[in-house]
Short mmCIF file of C-alpha atoms in Angstrom, two decimals:
data_model
loop_
_atom_site.label_atom_id
_atom_site.label_comp_id
_atom_site.label_asym_id
_atom_site.label_seq_id
_atom_site.Cartn_x
_atom_site.Cartn_y
_atom_site.Cartn_z
CA MET A 1 -63.79 124.07 -138.10
CA PRO A 2 -64.33 127.05 -140.43
CA ASP A 3 -68.04 127.80 -140.70
CA ALA A 4 -68.30 128.17 -144.48
CA LEU A 5 -67.83 125.16 -146.78
CA ASP A 6 -65.76 127.21 -149.19
CA ALA A 7 -62.60 125.56 -150.53
CA THR A 8 -61.65 128.54 -152.69
CA PRO A 9 -59.01 128.87 -154.15
CA TYR A 10 -58.66 125.08 -154.36
CA ASP A 11 -60.51 123.10 -157.00
CA ALA A 12 -59.38 119.51 -156.27
CA LEU A 13 -57.91 117.17 -153.67
CA LEU A 14 -55.24 114.63 -154.58
CA LEU A 15 -54.91 111.55 -152.38
CA LEU A 16 -51.23 110.67 -152.65
CA SER A 17 -50.10 107.26 -151.45
CA PHE A 18 -47.37 104.64 -151.67
CA GLY A 19 -49.15 102.05 -153.82
CA GLY A 20 -48.89 98.28 -153.70
CA PRO A 21 -49.10 95.15 -155.88
CA GLU A 22 -52.50 93.68 -156.67
CA GLY A 23 -51.43 90.21 -157.79
CA PRO A 24 -48.41 87.87 -157.86
CA ASP A 25 -47.16 89.19 -161.21
CA ASP A 26 -47.09 92.72 -159.80
CA VAL A 27 -44.81 92.03 -156.83
CA VAL A 28 -41.34 92.18 -158.39
CA PRO A 29 -42.16 95.11 -160.75
CA PHE A 30 -43.60 96.97 -157.77
CA LEU A 31 -40.47 96.34 -155.70
CA GLU A 32 -38.35 97.46 -158.65
CA ASN A 33 -40.26 100.75 -158.56
CA VAL A 34 -39.74 101.08 -154.81
CA THR A 35 -36.00 100.39 -155.00
CA ARG A 36 -35.23 102.08 -158.33
CA GLY A 37 -31.67 103.40 -158.48
CA ARG A 38 -30.34 101.17 -155.68
CA GLY A 39 -29.09 98.36 -157.91
CA ILE A 40 -30.85 95.57 -156.00
CA PRO A 41 -30.80 92.26 -157.99
CA LYS A 42 -34.13 90.78 -159.07
CA GLU A 43 -33.43 87.60 -157.10
CA ARG A 44 -33.13 89.63 -153.93
CA LEU A 45 -36.42 91.37 -154.73
CA LYS A 46 -38.09 87.98 -155.08
CA GLU A 47 -36.88 87.13 -151.57
CA VAL A 48 -38.21 90.42 -150.22
CA GLY A 49 -41.47 89.80 -152.04
CA GLN A 50 -42.21 86.67 -150.02
CA HIS A 51 -44.15 88.82 -147.57
CA TYR A 52 -46.50 89.73 -150.41
CA PHE A 53 -46.66 86.21 -151.86
CA LEU A 54 -47.93 84.97 -148.48
CA PHE A 55 -51.05 87.06 -149.20
CA GLY A 56 -51.49 86.13 -152.85
CA GLY A 57 -49.21 88.92 -154.04
CA VAL A 58 -51.76 91.51 -152.97
CA SER A 59 -51.08 94.46 -150.69
CA PRO A 60 -54.19 95.74 -148.94
CA ILE A 61 -53.17 99.38 -149.42
CA ASN A 62 -54.87 100.00 -152.76
CA ASP A 63 -58.22 98.64 -151.60
CA GLN A 64 -57.91 100.72 -148.46
CA ASN A 65 -57.24 103.82 -150.52
CA ARG A 66 -60.34 103.04 -152.57
CA ALA A 67 -62.31 102.85 -149.34
CA LEU A 68 -60.84 106.16 -148.17
CA LEU A 69 -61.70 107.76 -151.51
CA GLN A 70 -65.29 106.61 -151.10
CA ALA A 71 -65.41 107.91 -147.52
CA LEU A 72 -64.00 111.31 -148.54
CA ARG A 73 -66.40 111.69 -151.46
CA LYS A 74 -69.35 110.72 -149.28
CA ASP A 75 -68.37 113.12 -146.51
CA PHE A 76 -67.83 115.99 -148.95
CA ALA A 77 -71.16 115.32 -150.70
CA ASP A 78 -73.05 114.99 -147.41
CA HIS A 79 -71.69 118.36 -146.24
CA GLY A 80 -71.93 120.27 -149.51
CA LEU A 81 -68.19 120.57 -150.12
CA ASP A 82 -67.70 120.70 -153.87
CA VAL A 83 -64.15 119.37 -154.16
CA PRO A 84 -63.44 116.42 -156.50
CA VAL A 85 -61.03 113.82 -155.14
CA TYR A 86 -58.36 112.13 -157.27
CA TRP A 87 -55.89 109.39 -156.37
CA GLY A 88 -52.27 108.83 -157.40
CA ASN A 89 -49.50 106.56 -156.11
CA ARG A 90 -45.74 106.78 -155.87
CA ASN A 91 -44.96 103.17 -156.84
CA TRP A 92 -47.96 101.52 -158.51
CA ALA A 93 -51.05 102.26 -160.55
CA PRO A 94 -52.73 104.66 -160.54
CA TYR A 95 -49.39 106.44 -160.93
CA LEU A 96 -49.05 109.99 -159.68
CA THR A 97 -47.99 111.53 -163.01
CA ASP A 98 -50.89 109.89 -164.85
CA THR A 99 -53.34 111.21 -162.27
CA MET A 100 -51.90 114.71 -162.36
CA ARG A 101 -52.12 114.70 -166.14
CA ASP A 102 -55.81 113.79 -165.84
CA MET A 103 -56.31 116.58 -163.31
CA VAL A 104 -54.74 119.19 -165.60
CA ARG A 105 -56.81 118.01 -168.55
CA ASP A 106 -59.89 118.24 -166.31
CA GLY A 107 -59.05 121.90 -165.74
CA ARG A 108 -57.78 121.64 -162.15
CA ARG A 109 -55.46 124.56 -161.38
CA ARG A 110 -55.18 124.73 -157.55
CA ILE A 111 -54.64 121.32 -156.03
CA LEU A 112 -54.40 120.30 -152.38
CA VAL A 113 -52.54 117.09 -151.60
CA LEU A 114 -53.37 114.63 -148.81
CA ALA A 115 -50.48 112.21 -148.27
CA THR A 116 -51.24 108.94 -146.50
CA SER A 117 -48.54 109.68 -143.94
CA ALA A 118 -49.39 111.70 -140.85
CA TYR A 119 -45.94 112.54 -139.50
CA ALA A 120 -42.84 114.49 -140.49
CA SER A 121 -40.00 112.51 -142.08
CA TYR A 122 -38.14 112.32 -145.35
CA SER A 123 -39.99 109.21 -146.57
CA GLY A 124 -43.33 110.37 -145.17
CA CYS A 125 -43.28 113.95 -146.46
CA ARG A 126 -40.37 115.34 -148.44
CA GLN A 127 -40.09 112.27 -150.69
CA TYR A 128 -43.73 112.75 -151.67
CA ARG A 129 -42.96 116.39 -152.40
CA GLU A 130 -40.08 115.23 -154.61
CA ASN A 131 -42.49 112.91 -156.41
CA LEU A 132 -44.81 115.85 -157.00
CA ALA A 133 -41.93 117.87 -158.44
CA ASP A 134 -41.00 114.98 -160.74
CA SER A 135 -44.57 114.80 -162.00
CA LEU A 136 -44.74 118.55 -162.56
CA ALA A 137 -41.49 118.36 -164.54
CA ALA A 138 -42.95 115.56 -166.67
CA LEU A 139 -46.12 117.57 -167.39
CA GLU A 140 -44.02 120.64 -168.18
CA SER A 141 -42.03 118.61 -170.71
CA GLU A 142 -45.33 117.67 -172.36
CA GLY A 143 -46.28 121.34 -172.71
CA LEU A 144 -49.18 121.15 -170.26
CA GLU A 145 -50.18 124.07 -168.08
CA LEU A 146 -48.91 123.40 -164.58
CA PRO A 147 -51.26 123.61 -161.60
CA LYS A 148 -50.27 125.18 -158.29
CA ILE A 149 -49.93 122.48 -155.66
CA ASP A 150 -50.08 122.74 -151.88
CA LYS A 151 -49.83 119.91 -149.35
CA LEU A 152 -52.10 119.61 -146.32
CA ARG A 153 -50.28 119.91 -143.01
CA HIS A 154 -49.31 116.91 -140.91
CA TYR A 155 -52.46 115.64 -139.23
CA PHE A 156 -50.99 113.31 -136.59
CA ASN A 157 -52.66 115.25 -133.75
CA HIS A 158 -55.98 116.12 -135.38
CA PRO A 159 -58.89 114.73 -133.31
CA GLY A 160 -60.28 112.93 -136.37
CA PHE A 161 -57.05 110.94 -136.59
CA VAL A 162 -56.49 110.40 -132.86
CA GLU A 163 -60.02 109.49 -131.72
CA PRO A 164 -60.37 106.38 -133.94
CA MET A 165 -57.05 105.12 -132.58
CA ILE A 166 -58.21 105.66 -129.00
CA ASP A 167 -61.29 103.57 -129.74
CA GLY A 168 -59.11 100.91 -131.36
CA VAL A 169 -56.97 100.55 -128.25
CA LEU A 170 -60.03 100.45 -125.98
CA GLU A 171 -61.59 97.72 -128.14
CA SER A 172 -58.36 95.69 -128.08
CA LEU A 173 -58.11 95.97 -124.31
CA ALA A 174 -61.73 94.88 -123.95
CA ASP A 175 -61.00 91.85 -126.12
CA LEU A 176 -58.24 90.60 -123.81
CA PRO A 177 -59.09 88.02 -121.13
CA ALA A 178 -60.35 89.76 -118.02
CA ASP A 179 -57.57 88.38 -115.82
CA VAL A 180 -54.82 90.10 -117.89
CA ARG A 181 -56.70 93.16 -119.16
CA ASP A 182 -55.87 95.71 -116.46
CA GLY A 183 -52.19 94.77 -116.41
CA ALA A 184 -51.78 94.93 -120.18
CA HIS A 185 -49.02 97.09 -121.63
CA ILE A 186 -49.51 99.20 -124.76
CA ALA A 187 -46.85 99.10 -127.48
CA PHE A 188 -47.36 102.07 -129.79
CA THR A 189 -45.71 101.09 -133.06
CA THR A 190 -44.48 103.00 -136.07
CA HIS A 191 -42.16 102.43 -139.00
CA SER A 192 -38.51 102.43 -138.01
CA ILE A 193 -36.33 104.82 -140.00
CA PRO A 194 -32.57 105.50 -139.90
CA THR A 195 -31.69 107.54 -136.84
CA SER A 196 -30.02 110.08 -139.12
CA ALA A 197 -33.34 110.61 -140.92
CA ALA A 198 -35.23 110.84 -137.62
CA ASP A 199 -32.78 113.36 -136.19
CA THR A 200 -33.27 115.70 -139.18
CA SER A 201 -37.05 115.28 -139.46
CA GLY A 202 -39.24 118.36 -139.34
CA PRO A 203 -38.10 121.99 -139.56
CA VAL A 204 -34.49 122.78 -138.66
CA ALA A 205 -35.55 124.03 -135.22
CA ASP A 206 -36.92 120.54 -134.46
CA HIS A 207 -33.76 118.67 -135.48
CA GLY A 208 -31.95 116.75 -132.78
CA ASP A 209 -32.39 113.45 -130.97
CA GLY A 210 -35.24 111.79 -132.86
CA GLY A 211 -36.35 115.05 -134.44
CA ALA A 212 -39.99 115.83 -135.11
CA TYR A 213 -40.66 112.21 -136.11
CA VAL A 214 -40.14 110.81 -132.64
CA ARG A 215 -41.61 113.80 -130.80
CA GLN A 216 -44.81 113.71 -132.83
CA HIS A 217 -45.30 109.98 -132.25
CA LEU A 218 -44.65 110.36 -128.53
CA ASP A 219 -47.22 113.15 -128.34
CA VAL A 220 -49.87 110.97 -130.00
CA ALA A 221 -48.99 108.00 -127.79
CA ARG A 222 -49.44 110.16 -124.68
CA LEU A 223 -52.78 111.45 -125.95
CA ILE A 224 -54.06 107.92 -126.47
CA ALA A 225 -52.67 106.57 -123.19
CA ASP A 226 -54.18 109.49 -121.27
CA ALA A 227 -57.56 109.00 -122.94
CA VAL A 228 -57.50 105.27 -122.17
CA ARG A 229 -56.75 106.02 -118.50
CA GLU A 230 -59.56 108.60 -118.33
CA ARG A 231 -62.11 106.24 -119.91
CA THR A 232 -61.16 103.02 -118.10
CA GLY A 233 -59.65 104.22 -114.82
CA VAL A 234 -56.58 102.06 -115.52
CA ASP A 235 -53.11 103.50 -116.12
CA HIS A 236 -51.54 101.10 -118.63
CA PRO A 237 -47.73 101.19 -119.02
CA TRP A 238 -46.75 102.12 -122.58
CA GLN A 239 -43.77 102.60 -124.87
CA LEU A 240 -43.11 103.79 -128.42
CA VAL A 241 -41.53 100.95 -130.40
CA TYR A 242 -40.64 100.35 -134.02
CA GLN A 243 -41.18 97.86 -136.81
CA SER A 244 -40.51 97.14 -140.49
CA ARG A 245 -36.81 97.95 -140.43
CA SER A 246 -35.00 97.48 -143.75
CA GLY A 247 -31.63 98.46 -145.19
CA ALA A 248 -28.03 97.67 -144.34
CA PRO A 249 -27.55 96.24 -140.82
CA HIS A 250 -24.60 98.53 -140.02
CA ILE A 251 -26.76 101.68 -140.33
CA PRO A 252 -28.45 102.65 -137.02
CA TRP A 253 -32.25 102.66 -137.11
CA LEU A 254 -34.78 103.58 -134.45
CA GLU A 255 -35.25 100.89 -131.80
CA PRO A 256 -36.53 98.82 -130.04
CA ASP A 257 -38.11 96.51 -132.58
CA ILE A 258 -41.59 95.26 -131.70
CA CYS A 259 -40.53 91.62 -131.47
CA ASP A 260 -37.63 92.48 -129.16
CA HIS A 261 -40.03 94.58 -127.12
CA LEU A 262 -42.47 91.68 -126.73
CA GLU A 263 -39.64 89.49 -125.46
CA GLU A 264 -38.56 92.17 -123.00
CA ARG A 265 -42.11 92.78 -121.74
CA HIS A 266 -42.69 89.06 -121.30
CA ALA A 267 -39.43 88.68 -119.38
CA ALA A 268 -40.45 91.62 -117.16
CA GLY A 269 -43.73 89.92 -116.29
CA ALA A 270 -46.23 91.85 -118.42
CA PRO A 271 -49.40 89.73 -118.61
CA ALA A 272 -50.47 91.01 -122.06
CA VAL A 273 -49.68 93.60 -124.73
CA VAL A 274 -51.83 95.68 -127.06
CA MET A 275 -49.96 96.65 -130.23
CA ALA A 276 -51.24 100.02 -131.49
CA PRO A 277 -49.89 100.94 -134.95
CA ILE A 278 -50.20 104.72 -134.60
CA GLY A 279 -47.66 105.38 -137.35
CA PHE A 280 -49.85 103.92 -140.10
CA VAL A 281 -52.98 105.37 -141.67
CA SER A 282 -54.24 101.97 -142.82
CA ASP A 283 -53.57 98.23 -142.47
CA HIS A 284 -51.09 97.90 -145.33
CA MET A 285 -48.39 95.23 -145.64
CA GLU A 286 -46.21 96.47 -142.79
CA VAL A 287 -49.17 96.01 -140.46
CA LEU A 288 -50.48 92.81 -142.04
CA TYR A 289 -47.12 91.02 -142.01
CA ASP A 290 -44.88 92.65 -139.41
CA LEU A 291 -47.56 92.85 -136.72
CA ASP A 292 -50.38 90.44 -137.59
CA THR A 293 -48.00 87.69 -138.74
CA GLU A 294 -44.46 88.10 -137.39
CA ALA A 295 -45.11 89.86 -134.06
CA LYS A 296 -48.13 87.69 -133.26
CA ALA A 297 -46.04 84.58 -133.96
CA LYS A 298 -43.41 85.86 -131.53
CA ALA A 299 -46.09 86.48 -128.89
CA GLU A 300 -47.51 82.99 -129.39
CA GLU A 301 -44.03 81.54 -128.98
CA LEU A 302 -43.70 83.43 -125.70
CA GLY A 303 -47.18 82.55 -124.50
CA LEU A 304 -47.94 86.26 -124.26
CA PRO A 305 -51.53 87.35 -124.99
CA VAL A 306 -51.52 90.17 -127.58
CA ARG A 307 -54.09 92.15 -129.50
CA ARG A 308 -53.51 94.52 -132.40
CA SER A 309 -55.66 97.64 -132.48
CA ALA A 310 -57.15 99.07 -135.65
CA THR A 311 -55.63 101.78 -137.79
CA VAL A 312 -57.72 104.78 -138.81
CA GLY A 313 -58.36 103.62 -142.38
CA ALA A 314 -61.57 105.03 -143.84
CA ASP A 315 -63.15 105.95 -140.50
CA PRO A 316 -65.77 108.68 -141.08
CA ARG A 317 -64.08 110.83 -138.43
CA PHE A 318 -60.89 110.82 -140.49
CA ALA A 319 -62.80 111.80 -143.62
CA ALA A 320 -64.35 114.66 -141.62
CA ALA A 321 -60.86 115.65 -140.45
CA VAL A 322 -59.68 115.90 -144.05
CA ARG A 323 -62.65 118.15 -144.84
CA ASP A 324 -61.69 120.29 -141.86
CA LEU A 325 -58.06 120.48 -143.01
CA ILE A 326 -59.11 121.55 -146.51
CA LEU A 327 -61.34 124.32 -145.20
CA GLU A 328 -58.69 125.42 -142.72
CA ARG A 329 -56.04 125.72 -145.43
CA ALA A 330 -58.44 127.41 -147.85
CA CYS A 331 -59.30 130.05 -145.24
CA ALA A 332 -55.61 130.70 -144.64
CA GLU A 333 -54.97 131.03 -148.38
CA ARG A 334 -57.77 133.61 -148.58
CA GLY A 335 -56.12 135.59 -145.78
CA ARG A 336 -58.71 134.76 -143.11
CA GLN A 337 -57.88 134.02 -139.51
CA VAL A 338 -58.52 130.40 -138.57
CA THR A 339 -57.67 128.40 -135.45
CA PRO A 340 -56.17 125.06 -136.49
CA CYS A 341 -57.62 122.00 -134.79
CA ALA A 342 -54.96 120.02 -132.93
CA LEU A 343 -54.62 118.03 -129.72
CA GLY A 344 -51.61 117.53 -127.48
CA ALA A 345 -48.59 119.61 -126.59
CA LEU A 346 -47.12 120.29 -130.04
CA GLY A 347 -49.94 122.25 -131.65
CA ALA A 348 -50.78 122.35 -135.33
CA SER A 349 -47.99 121.65 -137.80
CA HIS A 350 -46.80 124.16 -140.41
CA ASP A 351 -48.78 124.65 -143.62
CA VAL A 352 -45.67 125.05 -145.80
CA CYS A 353 -42.58 122.92 -145.28
CA PRO A 354 -39.68 125.33 -144.65
CA VAL A 355 -36.22 125.16 -146.18
CA GLY A 356 -34.19 122.43 -144.47
CA CYS A 357 -37.25 120.41 -143.43
CA CYS A 358 -36.65 116.63 -143.61
CA PRO A 359 -33.63 116.96 -145.95
CA ALA A 360 -32.68 114.28 -148.44
CA ARG A 361 -29.21 112.73 -148.58
CA ALA A 362 -28.89 113.98 -152.15
CA PRO A 363 -30.84 117.21 -152.73
CA ARG A 364 -33.65 116.99 -155.27
CA PRO A 365 -36.36 119.47 -156.24
CA ALA A 366 -39.47 119.20 -154.08
CA ALA A 367 -42.85 120.82 -154.76
CA ALA A 368 -45.32 122.29 -152.27
CA GLY A 369 -42.72 123.77 -149.94
CA ALA A 370 -40.78 126.95 -149.32
CA ASP A 371 -37.97 125.62 -151.51
CA SER A 372 -40.23 124.57 -154.39
CA PRO A 373 -39.06 125.50 -157.90
CA TYR A 374 -42.74 125.66 -158.87
CA ALA A 375 -44.44 128.83 -157.66
#
């Protein structure tokens, strides 16, 4: 980590997230925001919203972002880093444009963005950059002075992100009955995306079978599996699997699905499975429903013991990692040499998304990248 707690030239951090409903009346309007422009009937959205209604219409993501905000502010204060932290969402209050308007009116002119997505993909990176461009365009139309915005690099292999997940898997293994513990398999899960989006994820040089999205997840899975073997002396079989598929059934998405994987592992004689949601920063609805409800029900039906390990959430090590990433980027912006902190075989990700990185089906302006219309 850089030795000086100097964030110059940056004067604020923006926590940028997906957002989620906070009550039954919010569910359909929230889903309308998520699916805007796709022409999905309200009745269909009500069907989709049943996952949320099972939990009182409340997604845990907003409360988890509040906890992360508190953890970041505490870490920064404890270490003397004078960087205020704001929060804006793509699809629900506090909305991104409203937050950016507040930041401009507060005099913030150089803003770093932390997206609650650790990996390269269109939906996990470029779409957020498009949202930032939309908000900048809205502020420009209001005659406000536009800030310069940069996005923190992908942090999938930062120790402060990986170490809490290692501990989560170890705790889940320890919670299994002793007679199945050593033979347990690990299913590393992440959000399925269309294979076309996976294949074009990351910079152009990374495009290909699965693109950067799959390679980054595999690298993290290996890091965790290796650490578990080193700390327990047991080499647990593992596989990267997917969850939370949506969209038209004729479009290929990444597979296998977690429920199909549980059936296959059970048929192959696996005595237990630990589900490790490495693709998610916190326990939002895809974790709460697709793993804790649907996948666990499938495992119970099979008679297969399963445990679900914790996501990183507001772990103090993750807050410290964000501080490290801010200082690292600030040093680079000031022209100082800095060695980025990263584990695994892939090394630290790029600071600035290059042209052609995670392209959209229909090109739209995106901020905080080499192709940004906002200098």
